[in-house]
XYZ file of N, CA and C in Angstrom:
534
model
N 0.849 -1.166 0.000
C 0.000 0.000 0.000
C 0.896 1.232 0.000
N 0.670 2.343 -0.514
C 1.357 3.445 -1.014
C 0.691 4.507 -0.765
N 0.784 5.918 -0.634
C -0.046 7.124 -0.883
C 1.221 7.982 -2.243
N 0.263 8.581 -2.390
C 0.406 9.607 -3.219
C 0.308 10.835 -3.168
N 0.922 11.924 -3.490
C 0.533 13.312 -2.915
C 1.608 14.308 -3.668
N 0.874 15.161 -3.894
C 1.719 16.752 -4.089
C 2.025 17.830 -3.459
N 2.903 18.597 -4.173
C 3.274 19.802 -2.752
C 3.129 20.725 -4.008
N 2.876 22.330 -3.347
C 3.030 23.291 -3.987
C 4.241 23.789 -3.708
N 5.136 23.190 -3.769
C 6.270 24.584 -2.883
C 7.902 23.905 -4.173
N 7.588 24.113 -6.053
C 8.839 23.304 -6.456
C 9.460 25.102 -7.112
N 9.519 25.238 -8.506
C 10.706 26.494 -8.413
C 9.443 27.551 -8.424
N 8.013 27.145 -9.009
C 7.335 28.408 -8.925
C 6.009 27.522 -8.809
N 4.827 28.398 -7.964
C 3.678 27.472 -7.317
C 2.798 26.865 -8.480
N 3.341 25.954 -8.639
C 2.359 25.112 -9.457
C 2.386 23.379 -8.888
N 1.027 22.510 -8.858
C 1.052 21.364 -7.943
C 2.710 20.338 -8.851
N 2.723 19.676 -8.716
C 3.346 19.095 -8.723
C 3.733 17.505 -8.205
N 4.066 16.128 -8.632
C 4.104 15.186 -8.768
C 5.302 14.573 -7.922
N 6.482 15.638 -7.692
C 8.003 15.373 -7.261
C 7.566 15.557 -5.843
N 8.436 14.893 -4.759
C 8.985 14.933 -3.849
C 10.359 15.514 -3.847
N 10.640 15.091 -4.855
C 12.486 15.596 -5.021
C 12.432 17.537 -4.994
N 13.375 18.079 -4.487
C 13.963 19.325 -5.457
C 14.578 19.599 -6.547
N 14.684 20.427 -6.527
C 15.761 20.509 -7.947
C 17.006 19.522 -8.269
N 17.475 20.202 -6.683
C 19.004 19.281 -7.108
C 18.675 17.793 -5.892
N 17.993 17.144 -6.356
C 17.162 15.914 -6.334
C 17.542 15.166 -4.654
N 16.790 16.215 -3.839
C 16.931 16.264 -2.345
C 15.328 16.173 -1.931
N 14.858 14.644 -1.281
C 13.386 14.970 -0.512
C 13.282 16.156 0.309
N 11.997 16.646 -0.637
C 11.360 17.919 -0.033
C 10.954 17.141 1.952
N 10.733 18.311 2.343
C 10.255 18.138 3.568
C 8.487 17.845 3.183
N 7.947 17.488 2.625
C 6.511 17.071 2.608
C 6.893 15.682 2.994
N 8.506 15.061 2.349
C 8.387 13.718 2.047
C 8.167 12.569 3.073
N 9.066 13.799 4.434
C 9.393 13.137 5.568
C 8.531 13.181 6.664
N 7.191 14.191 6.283
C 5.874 14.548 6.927
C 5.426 13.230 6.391
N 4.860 12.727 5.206
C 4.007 11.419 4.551
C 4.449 10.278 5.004
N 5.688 10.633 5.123
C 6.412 9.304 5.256
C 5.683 8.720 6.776
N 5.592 9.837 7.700
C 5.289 9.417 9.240
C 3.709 9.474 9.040
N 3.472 10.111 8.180
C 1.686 10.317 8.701
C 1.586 9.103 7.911
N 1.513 8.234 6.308
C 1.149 7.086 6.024
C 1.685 5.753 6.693
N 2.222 5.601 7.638
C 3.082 4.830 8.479
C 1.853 4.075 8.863
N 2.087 2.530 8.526
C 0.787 1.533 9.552
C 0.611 1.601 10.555
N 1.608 2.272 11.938
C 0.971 2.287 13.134
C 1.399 3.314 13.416
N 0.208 4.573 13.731
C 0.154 6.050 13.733
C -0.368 6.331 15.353
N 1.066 6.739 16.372
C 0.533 7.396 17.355
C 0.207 8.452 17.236
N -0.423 9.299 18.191
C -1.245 10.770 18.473
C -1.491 10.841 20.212
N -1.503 11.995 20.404
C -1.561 12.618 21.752
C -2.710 13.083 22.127
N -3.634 12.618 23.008
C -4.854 13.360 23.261
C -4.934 13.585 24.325
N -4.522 15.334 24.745
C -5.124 16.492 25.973
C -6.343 17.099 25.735
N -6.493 16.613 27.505
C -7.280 17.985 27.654
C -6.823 18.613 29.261
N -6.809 19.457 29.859
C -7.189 19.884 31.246
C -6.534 19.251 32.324
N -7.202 17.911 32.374
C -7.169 17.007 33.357
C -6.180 16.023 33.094
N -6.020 15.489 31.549
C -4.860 14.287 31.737
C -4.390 14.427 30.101
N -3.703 13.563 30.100
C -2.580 12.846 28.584
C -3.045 11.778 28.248
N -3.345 11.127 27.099
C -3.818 10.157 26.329
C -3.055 9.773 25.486
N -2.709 8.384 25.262
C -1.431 8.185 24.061
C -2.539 7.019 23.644
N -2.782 7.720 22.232
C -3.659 6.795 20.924
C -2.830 6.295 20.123
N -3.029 5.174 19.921
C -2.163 4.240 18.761
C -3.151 3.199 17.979
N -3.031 3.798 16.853
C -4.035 2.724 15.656
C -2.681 2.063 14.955
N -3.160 0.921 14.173
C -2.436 -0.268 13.229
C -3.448 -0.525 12.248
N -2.794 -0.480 11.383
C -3.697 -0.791 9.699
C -2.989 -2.113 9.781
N -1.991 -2.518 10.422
C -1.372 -3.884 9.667
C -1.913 -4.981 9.852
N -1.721 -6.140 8.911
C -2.201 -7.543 9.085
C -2.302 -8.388 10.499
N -1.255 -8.049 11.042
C -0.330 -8.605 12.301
C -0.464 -7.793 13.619
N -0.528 -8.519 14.756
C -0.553 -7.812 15.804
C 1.106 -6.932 16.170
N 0.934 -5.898 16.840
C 2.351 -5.597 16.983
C 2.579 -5.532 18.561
N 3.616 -5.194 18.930
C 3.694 -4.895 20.313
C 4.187 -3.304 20.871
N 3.657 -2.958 21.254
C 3.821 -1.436 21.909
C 4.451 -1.476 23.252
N 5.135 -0.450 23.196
C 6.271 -0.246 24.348
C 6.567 1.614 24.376
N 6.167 2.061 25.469
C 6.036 3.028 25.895
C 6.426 3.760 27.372
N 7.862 4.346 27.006
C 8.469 4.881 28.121
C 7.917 6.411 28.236
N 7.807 6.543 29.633
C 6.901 8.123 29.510
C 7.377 8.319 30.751
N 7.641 10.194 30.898
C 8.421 10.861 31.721
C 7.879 12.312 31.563
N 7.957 12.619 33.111
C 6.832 14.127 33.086
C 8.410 14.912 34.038
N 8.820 15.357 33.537
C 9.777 16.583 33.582
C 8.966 17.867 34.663
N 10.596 18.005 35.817
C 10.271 19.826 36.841
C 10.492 20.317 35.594
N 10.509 21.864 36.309
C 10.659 23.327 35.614
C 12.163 23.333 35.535
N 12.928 22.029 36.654
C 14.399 22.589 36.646
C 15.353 21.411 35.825
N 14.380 20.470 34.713
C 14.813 19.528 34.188
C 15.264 18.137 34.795
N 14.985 18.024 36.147
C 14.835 16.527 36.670
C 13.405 16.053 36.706
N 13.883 14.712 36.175
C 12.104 13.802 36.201
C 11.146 13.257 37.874
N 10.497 13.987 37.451
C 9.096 13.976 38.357
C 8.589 12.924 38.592
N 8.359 12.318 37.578
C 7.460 10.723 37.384
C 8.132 10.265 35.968
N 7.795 8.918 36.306
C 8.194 7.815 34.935
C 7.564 6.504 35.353
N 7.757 6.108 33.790
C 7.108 5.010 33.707
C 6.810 3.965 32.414
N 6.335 3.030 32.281
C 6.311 1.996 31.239
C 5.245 1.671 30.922
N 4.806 1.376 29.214
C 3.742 0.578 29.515
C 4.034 -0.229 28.216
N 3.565 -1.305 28.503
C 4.170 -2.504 27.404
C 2.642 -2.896 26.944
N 1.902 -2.862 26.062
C 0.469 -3.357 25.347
C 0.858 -3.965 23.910
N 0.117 -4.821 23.864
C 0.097 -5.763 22.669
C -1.763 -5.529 21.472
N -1.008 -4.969 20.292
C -2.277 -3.829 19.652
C -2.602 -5.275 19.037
N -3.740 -5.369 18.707
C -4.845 -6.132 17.614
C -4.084 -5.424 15.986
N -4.743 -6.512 15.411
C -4.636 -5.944 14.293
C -5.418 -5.366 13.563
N -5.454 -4.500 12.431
C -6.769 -3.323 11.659
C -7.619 -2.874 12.612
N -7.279 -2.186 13.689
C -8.312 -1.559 14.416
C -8.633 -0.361 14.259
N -8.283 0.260 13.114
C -7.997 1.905 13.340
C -9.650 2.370 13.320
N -10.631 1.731 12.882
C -11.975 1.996 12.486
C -12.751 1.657 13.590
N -12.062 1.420 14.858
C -13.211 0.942 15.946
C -13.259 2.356 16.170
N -14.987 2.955 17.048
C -15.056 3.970 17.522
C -14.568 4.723 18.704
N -13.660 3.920 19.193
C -12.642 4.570 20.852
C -11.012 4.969 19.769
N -10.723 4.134 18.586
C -9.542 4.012 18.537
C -9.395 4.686 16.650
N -8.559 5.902 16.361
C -8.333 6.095 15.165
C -9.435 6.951 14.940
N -9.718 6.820 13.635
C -10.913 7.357 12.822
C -11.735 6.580 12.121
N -13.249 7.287 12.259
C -14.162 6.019 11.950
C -14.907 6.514 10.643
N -15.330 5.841 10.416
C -16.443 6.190 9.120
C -17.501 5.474 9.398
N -18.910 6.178 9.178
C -19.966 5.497 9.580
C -21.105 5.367 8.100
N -21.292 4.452 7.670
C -22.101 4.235 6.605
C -23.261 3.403 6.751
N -23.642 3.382 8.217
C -24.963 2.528 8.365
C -26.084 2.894 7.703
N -26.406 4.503 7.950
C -27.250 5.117 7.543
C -27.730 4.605 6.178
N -26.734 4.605 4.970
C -26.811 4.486 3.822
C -26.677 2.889 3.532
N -26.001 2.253 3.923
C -25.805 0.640 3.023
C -26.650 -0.130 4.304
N -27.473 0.304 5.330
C -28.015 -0.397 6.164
C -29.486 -0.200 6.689
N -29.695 1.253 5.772
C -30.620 2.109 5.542
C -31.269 2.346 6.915
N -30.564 2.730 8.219
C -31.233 2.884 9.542
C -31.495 4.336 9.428
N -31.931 5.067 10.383
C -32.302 6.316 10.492
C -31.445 7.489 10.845
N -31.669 8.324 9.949
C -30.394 9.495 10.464
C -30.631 10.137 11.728
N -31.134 9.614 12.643
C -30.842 9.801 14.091
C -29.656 8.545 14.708
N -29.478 7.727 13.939
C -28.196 6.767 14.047
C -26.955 7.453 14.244
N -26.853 8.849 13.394
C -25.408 9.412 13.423
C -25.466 9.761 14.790
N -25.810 10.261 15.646
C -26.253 10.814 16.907
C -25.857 9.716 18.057
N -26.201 8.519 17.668
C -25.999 7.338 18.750
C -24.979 6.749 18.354
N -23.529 7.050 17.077
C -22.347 6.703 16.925
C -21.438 7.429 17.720
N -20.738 7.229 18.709
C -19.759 8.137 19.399
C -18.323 7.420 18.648
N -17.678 8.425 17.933
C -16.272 8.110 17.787
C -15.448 9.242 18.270
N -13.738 8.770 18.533
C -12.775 10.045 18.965
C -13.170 10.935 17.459
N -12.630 10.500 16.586
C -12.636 11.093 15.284
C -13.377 10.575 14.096
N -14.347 11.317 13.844
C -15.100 10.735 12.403
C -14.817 11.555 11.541
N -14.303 11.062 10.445
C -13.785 11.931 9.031
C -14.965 11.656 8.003
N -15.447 10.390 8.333
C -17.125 10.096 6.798
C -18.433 10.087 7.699
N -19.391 10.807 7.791
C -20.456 10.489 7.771
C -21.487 9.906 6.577
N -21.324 8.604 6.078
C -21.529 8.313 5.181
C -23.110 8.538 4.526
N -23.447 9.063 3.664
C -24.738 9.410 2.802
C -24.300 10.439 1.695
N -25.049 9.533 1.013
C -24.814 10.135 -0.738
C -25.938 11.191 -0.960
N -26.102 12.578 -1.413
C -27.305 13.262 -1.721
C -27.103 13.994 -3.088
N -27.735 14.517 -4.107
C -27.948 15.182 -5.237
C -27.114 16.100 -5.042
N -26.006 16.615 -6.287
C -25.760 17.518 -5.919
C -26.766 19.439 -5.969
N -26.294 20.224 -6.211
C -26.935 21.380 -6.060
C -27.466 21.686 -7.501
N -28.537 22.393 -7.434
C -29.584 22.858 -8.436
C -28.333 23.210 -9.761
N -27.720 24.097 -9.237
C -27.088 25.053 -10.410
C -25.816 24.035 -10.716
N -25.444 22.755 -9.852
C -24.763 21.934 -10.644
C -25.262 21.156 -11.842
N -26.044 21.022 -10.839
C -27.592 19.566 -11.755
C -27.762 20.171 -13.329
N -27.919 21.277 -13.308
C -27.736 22.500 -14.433
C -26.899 22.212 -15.872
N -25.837 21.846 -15.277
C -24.349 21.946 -16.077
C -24.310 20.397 -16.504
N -25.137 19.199 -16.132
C -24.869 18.246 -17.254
C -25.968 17.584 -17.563
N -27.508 18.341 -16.947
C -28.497 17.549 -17.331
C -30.058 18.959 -17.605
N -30.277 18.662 -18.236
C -31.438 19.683 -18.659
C -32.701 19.188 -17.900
N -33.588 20.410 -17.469
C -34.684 20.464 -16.496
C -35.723 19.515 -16.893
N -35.716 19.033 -17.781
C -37.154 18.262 -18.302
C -36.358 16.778 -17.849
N -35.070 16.338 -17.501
C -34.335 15.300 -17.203
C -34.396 15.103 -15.886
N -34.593 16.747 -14.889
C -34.820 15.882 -13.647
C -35.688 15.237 -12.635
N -35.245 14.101 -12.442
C -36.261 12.993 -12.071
C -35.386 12.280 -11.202
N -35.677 11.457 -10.311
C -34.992 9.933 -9.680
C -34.285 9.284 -10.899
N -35.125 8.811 -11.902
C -34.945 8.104 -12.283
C -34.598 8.261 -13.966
N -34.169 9.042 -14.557
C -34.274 9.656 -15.875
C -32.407 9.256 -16.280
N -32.368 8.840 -17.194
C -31.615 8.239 -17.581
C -29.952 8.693 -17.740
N -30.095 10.597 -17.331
C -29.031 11.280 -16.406
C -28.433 10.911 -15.046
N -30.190 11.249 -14.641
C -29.567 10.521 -13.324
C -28.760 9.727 -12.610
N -29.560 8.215 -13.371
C -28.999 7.146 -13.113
C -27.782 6.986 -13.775
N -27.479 7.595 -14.491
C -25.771 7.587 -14.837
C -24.443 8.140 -14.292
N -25.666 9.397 -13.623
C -24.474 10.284 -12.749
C -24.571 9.540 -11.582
N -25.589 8.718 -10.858
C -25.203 8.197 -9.667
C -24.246 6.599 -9.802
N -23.828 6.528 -9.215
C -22.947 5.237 -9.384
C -23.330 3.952 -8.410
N -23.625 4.410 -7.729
C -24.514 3.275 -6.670
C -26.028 2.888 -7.707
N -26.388 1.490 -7.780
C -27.140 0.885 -8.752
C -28.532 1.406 -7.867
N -28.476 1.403 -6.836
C -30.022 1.839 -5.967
C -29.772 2.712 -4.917
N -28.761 3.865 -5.515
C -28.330 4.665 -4.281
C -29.878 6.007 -4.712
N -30.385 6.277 -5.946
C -31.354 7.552 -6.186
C -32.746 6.777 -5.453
N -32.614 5.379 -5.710
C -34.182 4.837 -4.603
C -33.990 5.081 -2.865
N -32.475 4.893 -2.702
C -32.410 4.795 -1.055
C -32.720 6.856 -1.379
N -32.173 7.006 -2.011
C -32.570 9.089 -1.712
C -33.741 9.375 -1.529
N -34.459 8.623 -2.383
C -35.976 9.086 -2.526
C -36.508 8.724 -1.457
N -36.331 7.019 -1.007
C -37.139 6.664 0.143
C -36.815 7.419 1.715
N -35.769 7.791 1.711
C -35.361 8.855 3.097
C -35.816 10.130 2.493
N -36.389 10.834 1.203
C -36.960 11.704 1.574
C -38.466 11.512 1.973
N -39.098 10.283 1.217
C -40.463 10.688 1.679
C -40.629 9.934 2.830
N -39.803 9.746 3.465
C -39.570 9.767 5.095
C -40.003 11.008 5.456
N -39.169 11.994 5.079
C -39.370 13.494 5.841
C -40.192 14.503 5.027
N -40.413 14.058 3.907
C -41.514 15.551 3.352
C -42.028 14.401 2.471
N -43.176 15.358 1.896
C -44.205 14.726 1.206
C -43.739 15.044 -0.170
N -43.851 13.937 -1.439
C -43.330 14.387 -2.222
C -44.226 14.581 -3.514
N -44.365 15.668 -4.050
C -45.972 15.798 -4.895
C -46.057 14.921 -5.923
């Protein structure tokens, strides 16, 4: 598995494909990707009251975690220390305590959008549901006598084979439709 990515920053701002510079030295984006696409991605979570050390694994394999931690005086001798040795599962990054989640019940399980409400995750990046886009897009590749659920635009611009029936049926859930 790989990512891919561009930087704006090569001899003048335009995106760009290189990691390299000129004189063929990894840019500093390279060594940012390098740690953020990494299979097992720690993170720090404060608030107020305490320190949280989050660790997700995309990998096949369980790994083992080992964690020395030390809370520093004002005059640079250690205060407290300590260890903690945990053994991670593997692909957990999608549970809702651990990583980031994506939730697509709503849509491929068709429950009620009061469901998003009773998902608690640290971090959700997808609330999953597909909707039409906007009038004045709809505009630009399909003419007004075309729009419908089901008109042969439609169903081309949507890509899910029964994603414009699940739209319709969650709307006349909530409004009446003439």
């Amino acid at each position: 598995m790989g990512a891919l990515y561009w930087q704006l920053n090569d001899c003048w701002p335009v995106a760009s494909w290189s990691s390299l510079d000129y004189y063929v030295r990894w840019k500093a984006l390279h060594y940012y990707a390098k740690r953020f696409y990494h299979p097992i991605f720690p993170s720090v979570k404060e608030d107020k009251k305490s320190v949280e050390f989050w660790v997700s694994n995309d990998l096949r394999t369980s790994q083992k975690l080992e964690l020395e931690w030390k809370i520093f005086r004002s005059d640079g001798k250690i205060a407290k220390h300590g260890f903690v040795g945990e053994n991670l599962g593997k692909q957990i990054s999608n549970l809702p305590h651990i990583g980031d989640s994506h939730f697509w019940d709503v849509w491929h399980r068709k429950k009620p959008f009061k469901a998003y409400r009773k998902f608690d995750s640290r971090f959700m990046s997808e609330f999953g549901y597909e909707s039409f886009p906007s009038v004045k897009t709809l505009e630009d590749f399909c003419p007004r006598e075309q729009f419908d659920f089901f008109s042969p635009i439609m169903e081309n611009h949507q890509k899910n084979s029964a994603g414009n029936k699940k739209i319709l049926d969650y709307m006349k859930k909530r409004f009446e439709i003439p």
